[in-house]
Short mmCIF file of C-alpha atoms in Angstrom, two decimals:
data_model
loop_
_atom_site.label_atom_id
_atom_site.label_comp_id
_atom_site.label_asym_id
_atom_site.label_seq_id
_atom_site.Cartn_x
_atom_site.Cartn_y
_atom_site.Cartn_z
CA MET W 20 3.14 205.02 -176.90
CA LYS W 21 6.62 205.54 -174.43
CA THR W 22 9.94 204.61 -176.07
CA ALA W 23 12.07 201.69 -175.80
CA GLY W 24 14.61 203.84 -174.03
CA GLN W 25 11.82 205.79 -171.57
CA ILE W 26 10.26 201.58 -171.46
CA ALA W 27 13.71 201.54 -169.76
CA GLU W 28 13.34 204.52 -167.45
CA ILE W 29 10.53 203.09 -166.28
CA LYS W 30 11.49 199.55 -165.72
CA GLN W 31 14.92 200.87 -163.47
CA SER W 32 12.57 203.18 -161.54
CA LEU W 33 9.91 200.60 -160.51
CA LYS W 34 13.25 198.30 -159.58
CA GLN W 35 14.30 200.78 -157.47
CA LYS W 36 11.33 201.05 -154.99
CA GLY W 37 10.99 197.12 -154.85
CA VAL W 38 9.75 196.11 -157.90
CA GLU W 39 9.37 192.71 -159.05
CA TYR W 40 6.06 191.37 -160.93
CA CYS W 41 4.21 194.09 -162.75
CA ILE W 42 0.34 193.19 -163.61
CA GLY W 43 -1.35 194.83 -166.77
CA ALA W 44 -5.04 195.08 -164.96
CA TYR W 45 -8.08 195.20 -168.22
CA VAL W 46 -11.13 194.43 -167.26
CA ASP W 47 -14.79 193.18 -168.64
CA ILE W 48 -17.59 193.62 -169.64
CA HIS W 49 -19.31 194.09 -166.14
CA GLY W 50 -15.99 196.43 -165.07
CA VAL W 51 -13.75 193.79 -162.82
CA PRO W 52 -10.49 193.88 -163.43
CA LYS W 53 -8.27 190.44 -165.39
CA GLY W 54 -4.74 190.11 -166.12
CA LYS W 55 -1.44 188.33 -165.47
CA VAL W 56 1.46 188.81 -164.03
CA VAL W 57 4.66 189.62 -165.46
CA PRO W 58 8.04 189.49 -163.56
CA ILE W 59 9.80 193.13 -164.05
CA GLU W 60 12.03 191.69 -166.24
CA HIS W 61 9.81 191.67 -168.56
CA LEU W 62 8.41 194.74 -168.67
CA PRO W 63 9.21 195.87 -172.34
CA GLN W 64 7.79 192.92 -173.95
CA MET W 65 4.47 192.76 -171.80
CA ALA W 66 4.41 197.26 -173.19
CA ALA W 67 4.93 195.62 -176.56
CA GLY W 68 1.50 193.70 -176.40
CA SER W 69 3.87 190.48 -175.51
CA GLU W 70 0.42 188.70 -172.75
CA ARG W 71 -2.25 186.96 -175.62
CA TYR W 72 -5.59 186.53 -173.90
CA THR W 73 -8.27 184.15 -175.31
CA GLY W 74 -11.67 186.30 -175.53
CA TYR W 75 -13.94 183.99 -175.32
CA ALA W 76 -12.88 182.46 -171.35
CA LEU W 77 -13.58 186.88 -170.92
CA ASP W 78 -17.42 188.17 -170.26
CA GLY W 79 -18.47 190.58 -173.36
CA LEU W 80 -14.77 190.62 -174.87
CA GLY W 81 -17.11 189.41 -178.74
CA GLN W 82 -15.03 186.54 -179.51
CA LEU W 83 -15.42 182.62 -180.37
CA PRO W 84 -12.82 179.61 -179.36
CA ASN W 85 -10.98 179.10 -183.14
CA GLU W 86 -10.50 183.37 -182.94
CA ASP W 87 -6.51 184.82 -182.60
CA GLU W 88 -6.15 185.83 -178.60
CA LEU W 89 -6.16 189.99 -177.99
CA THR W 90 -3.63 191.56 -176.60
CA SER W 91 -2.52 193.47 -173.22
CA VAL W 92 -1.08 197.20 -173.35
CA PRO W 93 -0.57 198.33 -170.50
CA ASP W 94 -0.66 202.77 -169.53
CA LEU W 95 2.71 203.44 -168.12
CA ASP W 96 0.93 207.11 -166.88
CA HIS W 97 -0.44 205.29 -164.45
CA ILE W 98 1.13 202.74 -162.67
CA ILE W 99 0.06 201.89 -158.98
CA GLN W 100 2.85 200.01 -156.79
CA LEU W 101 0.49 197.85 -154.43
CA PRO W 102 0.78 199.19 -150.78
CA TRP W 103 -0.14 196.31 -149.47
CA GLU W 104 2.62 194.23 -151.14
CA PRO W 105 5.10 197.00 -152.67
CA LYS W 106 6.87 193.75 -154.63
CA ILE W 107 3.54 194.31 -157.13
CA ALA W 108 3.69 197.17 -159.52
CA TRP W 109 -0.68 197.74 -160.74
CA MET W 110 -0.92 199.20 -164.97
CA PRO W 111 -4.11 199.70 -165.81
CA ALA W 112 -4.59 198.52 -169.16
CA ASP W 113 -6.08 197.92 -172.80
CA ASN W 114 -6.67 195.06 -174.91
CA HIS W 115 -5.21 195.30 -178.84
CA PHE W 116 -6.32 193.11 -181.17
CA GLN W 117 -3.45 192.39 -183.90
CA GLY W 118 -1.78 195.65 -183.30
CA LYS W 119 -4.49 197.55 -183.61
CA PRO W 120 -6.70 199.04 -179.80
CA TYR W 121 -9.82 196.53 -179.16
CA GLU W 122 -13.27 197.96 -179.77
CA LEU W 123 -15.45 195.88 -177.71
CA ASN W 124 -12.91 196.85 -174.86
CA THR W 125 -15.02 199.53 -172.97
CA ARG W 126 -11.55 201.17 -172.16
CA VAL W 127 -10.46 201.86 -175.57
CA ALA W 128 -14.04 202.73 -175.67
CA LEU W 129 -14.27 206.29 -173.68
CA GLN W 130 -10.71 206.92 -175.22
CA ASN W 131 -12.62 206.76 -178.34
CA VAL W 132 -14.68 209.34 -177.26
CA LEU W 133 -12.47 211.68 -175.63
CA SER W 134 -10.87 211.50 -178.58
CA GLN W 135 -13.73 213.35 -179.92
CA ALA W 136 -14.26 216.05 -177.71
CA ASN W 137 -10.49 217.32 -178.00
CA LYS W 138 -11.63 217.72 -181.29
CA MET W 139 -14.48 220.30 -180.14
CA GLY W 140 -11.40 221.81 -177.86
CA TYR W 141 -13.14 219.87 -174.96
CA GLY W 142 -11.39 217.49 -171.83
CA PHE W 143 -13.29 215.31 -169.83
CA ASN W 144 -13.27 216.08 -165.65
CA LEU W 145 -14.95 212.95 -163.83
CA GLY W 146 -15.17 212.47 -159.88
CA ILE W 147 -17.20 209.41 -158.93
CA GLU W 148 -18.45 209.46 -154.71
CA CYS W 149 -16.77 205.24 -153.82
CA GLU W 150 -19.93 204.84 -151.30
CA ILE W 151 -19.49 201.25 -150.29
CA TYR W 152 -20.72 198.78 -147.32
CA LEU W 153 -18.04 197.24 -144.49
CA LEU W 154 -20.47 194.44 -143.34
CA LYS W 155 -19.55 190.63 -142.22
CA ARG W 156 -20.17 186.83 -143.79
CA ASP W 157 -22.72 185.54 -141.13
CA GLU W 158 -22.24 181.04 -140.78
CA ASP W 159 -25.44 180.97 -143.40
CA GLY W 160 -23.44 182.90 -146.75
CA SER W 161 -25.05 185.78 -145.33
CA LEU W 162 -24.37 189.51 -144.93
CA SER W 163 -24.79 191.26 -141.68
CA VAL W 164 -23.34 194.66 -139.90
CA PRO W 165 -20.25 193.84 -137.72
CA GLU W 166 -21.42 196.12 -135.13
CA LYS W 167 -24.63 194.60 -134.04
CA ASP W 168 -24.83 198.00 -131.83
CA ASN W 169 -24.82 199.63 -135.27
CA LYS W 170 -28.64 199.56 -135.15
CA LEU W 171 -29.78 203.44 -135.95
CA THR W 172 -32.50 204.27 -138.70
CA LYS W 173 -30.81 206.54 -139.46
CA PRO W 174 -27.03 206.34 -138.85
CA CYS W 175 -25.75 209.38 -141.94
CA TYR W 176 -23.12 211.17 -140.15
CA ASP W 177 -23.23 209.10 -136.66
CA LEU W 178 -19.91 209.44 -135.38
CA GLN W 179 -19.82 206.06 -133.14
CA GLY W 180 -19.89 203.66 -136.37
CA PHE W 181 -17.78 205.67 -137.37
CA VAL W 182 -15.34 205.57 -134.73
CA ASP W 183 -15.38 202.04 -134.76
CA GLN W 184 -14.54 200.53 -138.27
CA PHE W 185 -12.30 203.82 -137.82
CA ALA W 186 -9.09 200.73 -138.37
CA TRP W 187 -9.98 200.05 -142.30
CA LEU W 188 -11.92 203.52 -143.04
CA ASP W 189 -7.67 204.24 -142.27
CA LYS W 190 -6.36 202.24 -143.91
CA VAL W 191 -8.39 203.10 -147.50
CA SER W 192 -7.86 206.79 -146.14
CA THR W 193 -4.38 206.43 -145.74
CA THR W 194 -4.04 204.83 -149.00
CA ILE W 195 -5.78 207.16 -150.97
CA ASN W 196 -3.67 210.16 -149.99
CA GLU W 197 -0.33 208.06 -150.54
CA LEU W 198 -1.36 207.59 -154.07
CA GLY W 199 -2.13 210.96 -154.51
CA TRP W 200 -5.35 211.25 -155.01
CA ASP W 201 -6.63 214.24 -152.25
CA LEU W 202 -9.14 212.32 -149.76
CA TYR W 203 -11.21 215.69 -148.90
CA SER W 204 -13.51 214.11 -147.18
CA LEU W 205 -15.28 210.42 -145.67
CA ASP W 206 -18.19 209.86 -143.12
CA HIS W 207 -20.37 206.95 -142.03
CA GLU W 208 -23.98 207.14 -144.84
CA ASP W 209 -26.89 206.40 -145.29
CA GLY W 210 -26.17 202.86 -144.61
CA ASN W 211 -25.62 200.43 -140.98
CA SER W 212 -21.76 200.31 -141.66
CA GLN W 213 -22.40 201.91 -145.45
CA PHE W 214 -19.10 204.92 -146.07
CA GLU W 215 -18.19 207.14 -148.46
CA PHE W 216 -14.96 208.52 -149.05
CA ASP W 217 -14.62 211.19 -151.61
CA PHE W 218 -11.38 212.36 -153.02
CA ASN W 219 -10.49 214.52 -156.28
CA TYR W 220 -11.29 215.27 -159.55
CA ALA W 221 -9.11 214.41 -162.23
CA ASP W 222 -9.53 213.59 -166.33
CA ALA W 223 -11.90 211.18 -166.85
CA LEU W 224 -9.87 208.49 -167.75
CA THR W 225 -8.13 208.99 -163.73
CA SER W 226 -11.15 208.75 -162.16
CA CYS W 227 -12.22 205.73 -164.33
CA ASP W 228 -8.91 203.68 -162.99
CA ARG W 229 -9.15 205.10 -159.66
CA PHE W 230 -11.98 203.66 -159.66
CA ILE W 231 -11.49 200.38 -160.11
CA PHE W 232 -8.57 200.22 -158.57
CA PHE W 233 -10.51 201.46 -155.37
CA ARG W 234 -12.50 199.23 -155.09
CA PHE W 235 -10.31 196.07 -155.57
CA MET W 236 -7.71 197.90 -152.49
CA ALA W 237 -11.16 198.63 -150.20
CA LYS W 238 -11.88 194.93 -150.31
CA HIS W 239 -8.43 193.63 -149.85
CA TYR W 240 -7.96 195.51 -146.65
CA ALA W 241 -11.46 194.19 -145.37
CA LYS W 242 -9.97 190.31 -145.72
CA GLU W 243 -6.88 191.57 -144.20
CA LEU W 244 -10.00 192.28 -141.37
CA GLY W 245 -11.88 188.99 -142.12
CA LEU W 246 -14.56 191.69 -142.79
CA VAL W 247 -16.82 191.95 -146.28
CA ALA W 248 -16.07 195.01 -148.30
CA THR W 249 -19.47 195.08 -151.16
CA THR W 250 -19.78 198.26 -153.26
CA MET W 251 -23.42 196.22 -154.60
CA PRO W 252 -26.28 198.14 -154.59
CA LYS W 253 -28.61 197.16 -152.52
CA PRO W 254 -27.50 194.74 -150.26
CA PHE W 255 -30.36 194.84 -148.30
CA PRO W 256 -33.34 195.78 -148.91
CA ASP W 257 -34.77 197.67 -146.41
CA LYS W 258 -30.94 200.07 -146.60
CA THR W 259 -29.92 202.90 -148.40
CA GLY W 260 -28.06 201.46 -151.57
CA THR W 261 -25.25 202.53 -152.05
CA GLY W 262 -24.69 204.65 -155.04
CA ALA W 263 -21.31 205.98 -157.22
CA HIS W 264 -22.00 209.44 -158.02
CA PHE W 265 -20.86 210.22 -161.55
CA ASN W 266 -20.01 214.17 -161.48
CA MET W 267 -18.69 215.95 -164.84
CA SER W 268 -17.33 218.75 -165.73
CA LEU W 269 -15.71 220.16 -169.29
CA TYR W 270 -12.33 221.54 -169.24
CA ASP W 271 -10.66 224.51 -171.97
CA LEU W 272 -8.10 222.05 -173.31
CA LYS W 273 -5.85 225.26 -174.16
CA THR W 274 -6.47 227.56 -171.11
CA GLY W 275 -8.10 224.71 -168.63
CA ASP W 276 -10.69 226.87 -168.21
CA ASN W 277 -14.07 224.44 -166.71
CA LEU W 278 -16.74 225.26 -169.68
CA PHE W 279 -20.03 224.13 -167.13
CA LYS W 280 -19.08 227.39 -165.41
CA HIS W 281 -21.48 230.81 -165.68
CA GLN W 282 -19.07 233.54 -165.94
CA ALA W 283 -20.54 236.73 -164.64
CA GLY W 284 -21.58 239.26 -167.23
CA SER W 285 -22.74 236.35 -169.35
CA ASN W 286 -26.63 236.17 -170.23
CA ASP W 287 -25.71 231.94 -170.36
CA ASP W 288 -27.09 231.01 -167.47
CA PRO W 289 -31.01 231.70 -168.00
CA TRP W 290 -31.56 229.36 -164.59
CA GLY W 291 -29.64 231.07 -162.09
CA LEU W 292 -27.53 227.46 -160.67
CA GLY W 293 -24.24 228.66 -162.04
CA LEU W 294 -23.68 226.95 -164.97
CA SER W 295 -22.96 228.00 -168.59
CA GLU W 296 -25.12 227.23 -171.62
CA THR W 297 -22.69 223.73 -172.04
CA GLY W 298 -22.87 222.88 -168.67
CA TYR W 299 -27.61 222.90 -169.52
CA HIS W 300 -27.36 221.63 -173.12
CA PHE W 301 -24.36 218.99 -172.00
CA ILE W 302 -28.15 217.80 -169.59
CA GLY W 303 -30.05 217.80 -172.95
CA GLY W 304 -28.35 216.14 -173.65
CA LEU W 305 -27.58 213.55 -170.50
CA LEU W 306 -31.50 213.73 -170.77
CA LYS W 307 -32.37 212.90 -174.27
CA HIS W 308 -30.72 209.70 -174.18
CA GLY W 309 -31.00 209.06 -170.30
CA ARG W 310 -33.20 205.98 -170.13
CA ALA W 311 -30.05 203.33 -172.74
CA LEU W 312 -27.89 204.95 -169.82
CA CYS W 313 -29.08 203.58 -166.73
CA ALA W 314 -28.29 200.46 -168.12
CA ALA W 315 -25.62 201.63 -168.05
CA PHE W 316 -25.08 203.12 -164.55
CA ALA W 317 -27.27 200.79 -163.66
CA PRO W 318 -26.32 198.28 -165.00
CA THR W 319 -27.31 194.99 -162.26
CA VAL W 320 -30.54 193.55 -161.89
CA ASN W 321 -30.13 194.28 -158.21
CA SER W 322 -29.64 197.71 -159.32
CA TYR W 323 -33.31 198.29 -158.91
CA LYS W 324 -34.11 197.91 -156.47
CA ARG W 325 -31.88 200.78 -155.06
CA LEU W 326 -34.15 202.47 -157.86
CA VAL W 327 -36.69 203.27 -156.27
CA ARG W 328 -38.85 206.04 -154.37
CA GLN W 329 -38.68 204.17 -150.12
CA GLY W 330 -39.34 200.03 -151.31
CA ALA W 331 -38.59 198.95 -147.46
CA MET W 332 -36.88 201.87 -146.60
CA SER W 333 -38.78 203.54 -144.05
CA TYR W 334 -38.46 206.87 -145.49
CA PHE W 335 -37.14 208.27 -149.01
CA SER W 336 -34.37 207.12 -150.22
CA TRP W 337 -32.34 209.10 -151.85
CA ALA W 338 -32.03 207.36 -155.31
CA PRO W 339 -33.94 208.50 -158.13
CA VAL W 340 -36.72 207.70 -160.73
CA PHE W 341 -37.89 210.27 -163.02
CA ASN W 342 -35.30 210.84 -166.02
CA SER W 343 -35.03 214.46 -164.63
CA TRP W 344 -32.71 217.03 -163.63
CA GLY W 345 -33.13 220.28 -160.77
CA SER W 346 -30.81 222.01 -158.45
CA ASN W 347 -29.83 220.55 -155.71
CA ASN W 348 -32.34 218.45 -155.68
CA ARG W 349 -31.81 214.99 -154.77
CA THR W 350 -34.45 213.73 -156.24
CA ASN W 351 -33.50 213.77 -159.55
CA ALA W 352 -31.63 211.15 -162.10
CA VAL W 353 -29.51 214.82 -162.65
CA ARG W 354 -29.02 217.83 -160.60
CA VAL W 355 -26.34 221.41 -160.60
CA PRO W 356 -24.70 221.03 -157.19
CA ALA W 357 -24.37 224.12 -154.94
CA GLY W 358 -22.31 226.22 -156.66
CA GLY W 359 -22.77 224.82 -159.94
CA GLY W 360 -19.40 224.31 -162.40
CA ARG W 361 -20.74 220.68 -162.82
CA CYS W 362 -23.82 218.52 -162.63
CA GLU W 363 -23.32 215.11 -161.24
CA SER W 364 -25.53 211.93 -162.00
CA ARG W 365 -26.88 210.29 -159.55
CA ASN W 366 -28.58 206.79 -160.93
CA ALA W 367 -24.71 205.95 -161.25
CA ASP W 368 -23.92 202.65 -158.30
CA GLY W 369 -21.31 200.37 -156.84
CA ALA W 370 -21.31 198.21 -160.03
CA VAL W 371 -20.45 200.38 -162.17
CA ASN W 372 -18.78 199.54 -164.83
CA PRO W 373 -16.77 203.81 -165.04
CA TYR W 374 -15.67 203.26 -168.89
CA LEU W 375 -18.66 202.16 -170.85
CA ALA W 376 -21.26 205.04 -168.04
CA ALA W 377 -18.49 207.55 -169.02
CA THR W 378 -18.40 207.30 -172.33
CA LEU W 379 -21.81 206.99 -173.18
CA ALA W 380 -21.97 210.63 -171.03
CA LEU W 381 -19.89 212.31 -172.62
CA ALA W 382 -21.45 211.10 -176.28
CA ALA W 383 -24.30 211.94 -174.60
CA GLY W 384 -22.96 215.49 -173.44
CA LEU W 385 -22.21 216.30 -176.29
CA GLU W 386 -24.85 215.29 -178.76
CA GLY W 387 -26.16 218.40 -176.35
CA ILE W 388 -24.28 220.79 -176.89
CA ARG W 389 -24.30 219.99 -180.95
CA GLU W 390 -27.43 219.80 -180.96
CA LYS W 391 -27.25 222.55 -178.43
CA ILE W 392 -31.08 220.46 -176.80
CA ASP W 393 -32.37 222.47 -173.99
CA PRO W 394 -32.94 219.85 -170.99
CA ARG W 395 -36.24 222.17 -169.85
CA GLN W 396 -37.25 224.14 -166.51
CA PRO W 397 -35.06 222.19 -163.33
CA ASN W 398 -37.54 220.53 -160.58
CA GLU W 399 -37.17 222.46 -157.40
CA ASP W 400 -39.37 220.23 -155.66
CA ASN W 401 -40.08 216.89 -153.85
CA LEU W 402 -40.62 214.24 -156.63
CA TYR W 403 -40.32 211.47 -154.84
CA ALA W 404 -43.84 213.27 -153.28
CA ILE W 405 -45.68 214.39 -156.69
CA SER W 406 -48.73 213.06 -158.28
CA GLU W 407 -48.80 210.68 -161.21
CA ALA W 408 -50.24 213.67 -162.78
CA GLU W 409 -47.81 216.47 -162.06
CA ARG W 410 -45.31 213.61 -163.29
CA LYS W 411 -47.36 214.19 -166.64
CA ALA W 412 -48.00 217.19 -166.69
CA ARG W 413 -44.25 217.84 -166.78
CA GLY W 414 -43.26 216.07 -168.73
CA ILE W 415 -40.66 213.97 -166.61
CA ASP W 416 -40.48 209.91 -167.75
CA PHE W 417 -39.44 207.51 -165.16
CA LEU W 418 -35.66 205.72 -165.34
CA PRO W 419 -36.62 201.75 -166.16
CA GLN W 420 -37.60 199.97 -163.85
CA ASN W 421 -36.08 196.82 -164.22
CA LEU W 422 -32.31 195.41 -165.75
CA LEU W 423 -34.89 194.37 -168.66
CA GLU W 424 -35.93 197.94 -169.22
CA ALA W 425 -33.18 199.09 -168.69
CA VAL W 426 -31.87 196.89 -171.42
CA GLU W 427 -34.79 197.40 -174.15
CA ALA W 428 -34.03 200.37 -174.06
CA PHE W 429 -30.55 200.11 -174.41
CA ASP W 430 -30.03 198.32 -177.47
CA SER W 431 -32.94 200.17 -178.90
CA ASP W 432 -31.80 204.08 -179.00
CA PRO W 433 -29.52 204.15 -182.13
CA PHE W 434 -26.91 206.73 -180.19
CA VAL W 435 -24.88 203.11 -178.04
CA GLU W 436 -24.70 201.58 -181.21
CA ALA W 437 -23.34 204.18 -182.89
CA THR W 438 -21.05 206.07 -179.59
CA LEU W 439 -19.62 201.53 -179.11
CA GLY W 440 -20.49 200.40 -182.52
CA LYS W 441 -22.62 197.19 -183.00
CA ALA W 442 -20.02 194.52 -181.82
CA LEU W 443 -19.97 196.77 -178.18
CA LYS W 444 -23.54 197.11 -177.91
CA ASP W 445 -24.52 193.54 -178.67
CA GLU W 446 -22.10 192.20 -176.29
CA PHE W 447 -23.73 194.12 -173.31
CA VAL W 448 -26.97 193.96 -174.57
CA LYS W 449 -26.01 189.73 -174.38
CA TYR W 450 -25.14 189.04 -171.01
CA LYS W 451 -27.54 191.38 -169.29
CA LEU W 452 -30.46 189.17 -170.83
CA GLN W 453 -28.54 186.64 -169.49
CA GLU W 454 -28.15 187.95 -166.50
CA TRP W 455 -32.05 188.77 -166.92
CA ASN W 456 -33.04 185.28 -167.66
CA SER W 457 -31.18 183.98 -165.29
CA TYR W 458 -32.45 186.15 -162.36
CA HIS W 459 -35.67 185.67 -163.30
CA LEU W 460 -36.12 182.08 -163.12
CA HIS W 461 -34.23 181.51 -160.79
CA VAL W 462 -37.21 180.50 -157.34
CA SER W 463 -35.94 183.26 -154.19
CA GLN W 464 -37.15 181.97 -150.81
CA TRP W 465 -39.70 184.51 -151.24
CA GLU W 466 -41.45 183.11 -153.13
CA ILE W 467 -41.61 179.39 -152.01
CA ASP W 468 -42.40 181.33 -148.08
CA ARG W 469 -45.09 183.42 -149.78
CA TYR W 470 -46.77 181.11 -152.61
CA SER W 471 -45.95 177.54 -151.03
CA THR W 472 -48.34 177.20 -148.36
CA ILE W 473 -51.26 179.11 -150.09
CA PHE W 474 -51.68 176.72 -153.19
#
């Protein structure tokens, strides 16, 4: 908590930069930012929790109409002055209830598990790969690729497609660097008018805050150009889905050393992947709870149209299908990139609530370390092509194949409730079952086209 004097200094510094308004942006169960706008002169009151919210008006905050309001407390260590509107300062925030952090807020949940890691001597680093489509809205409401000649079957790394959207790419990239996130790579991805931004990893809370702001910022700059930026997991059935791969490692709180990195001369790297015993055990925990975690990593109906071998595409999808792991092999749900020192969860997609997913991933990894869970032999071949008999012989399970299956796995794994508490777990299950039922009851154009003239 900041002292009154520190808050006064922050207020004065923001005023000198031209800030006139402050946003305390917390997220709902879906990871969508919400908040109120407060004039800069009232920042001290806002920092003390002056802004109150009716929880019943928001998804996943577990309140009834008769209950006391929630408050919002901004994190004054992670302030962003909006690059396109410098009068506004964006501050990630936590919900509180009657003076205490609110257990149904997913950012609070992440901080609770980070505290558990800290007690074990660990910090948690996270890098999130930001894939995103830049599209246009047609008159009939559908989405399409802005440049009609961007028709390549395999457009990955295509330079013409990249240069055609350079105005938007430059705005997003420049903003990322001005914010100090250290963009180190960007490219045209595997879908037409799909792009990826990779900036440096940070502690998990900071990376989650940045991912939420990235989606907000990228959409804004697309609107300025009359376009639509979306991290929807699968906007087109015949094009690659939108991932948000989680790259994870633990570090020593005292020394800052990467605890997943194999140390030369030690005997803790049985598979030779550049990973320590701690890293392998962390992966063991991810796999133990992999089917339950999938509901948080891939949280929408649309997500499971991405998690397929090929689907309507002309080639493999790059998305995971199995609860499996391996080295630098992108057909696994969890891989160890070349050089080791981290693991990557590939089933996370662009609809992820990063706080919720990071909470569960960290808790599962910590369990793996405590219980020394062996992930068993890594899978090095093309898992898309293995037979059903081979899959069973290796003991590899499928990831959930639709949202209902994922939510059922989430609901039935006692680990989830032990990590999140019953109230937050139940809220997620409730809203995701509502989403599934709404989808299931919808009669689509595909059904009309297929069945109306046959029967």
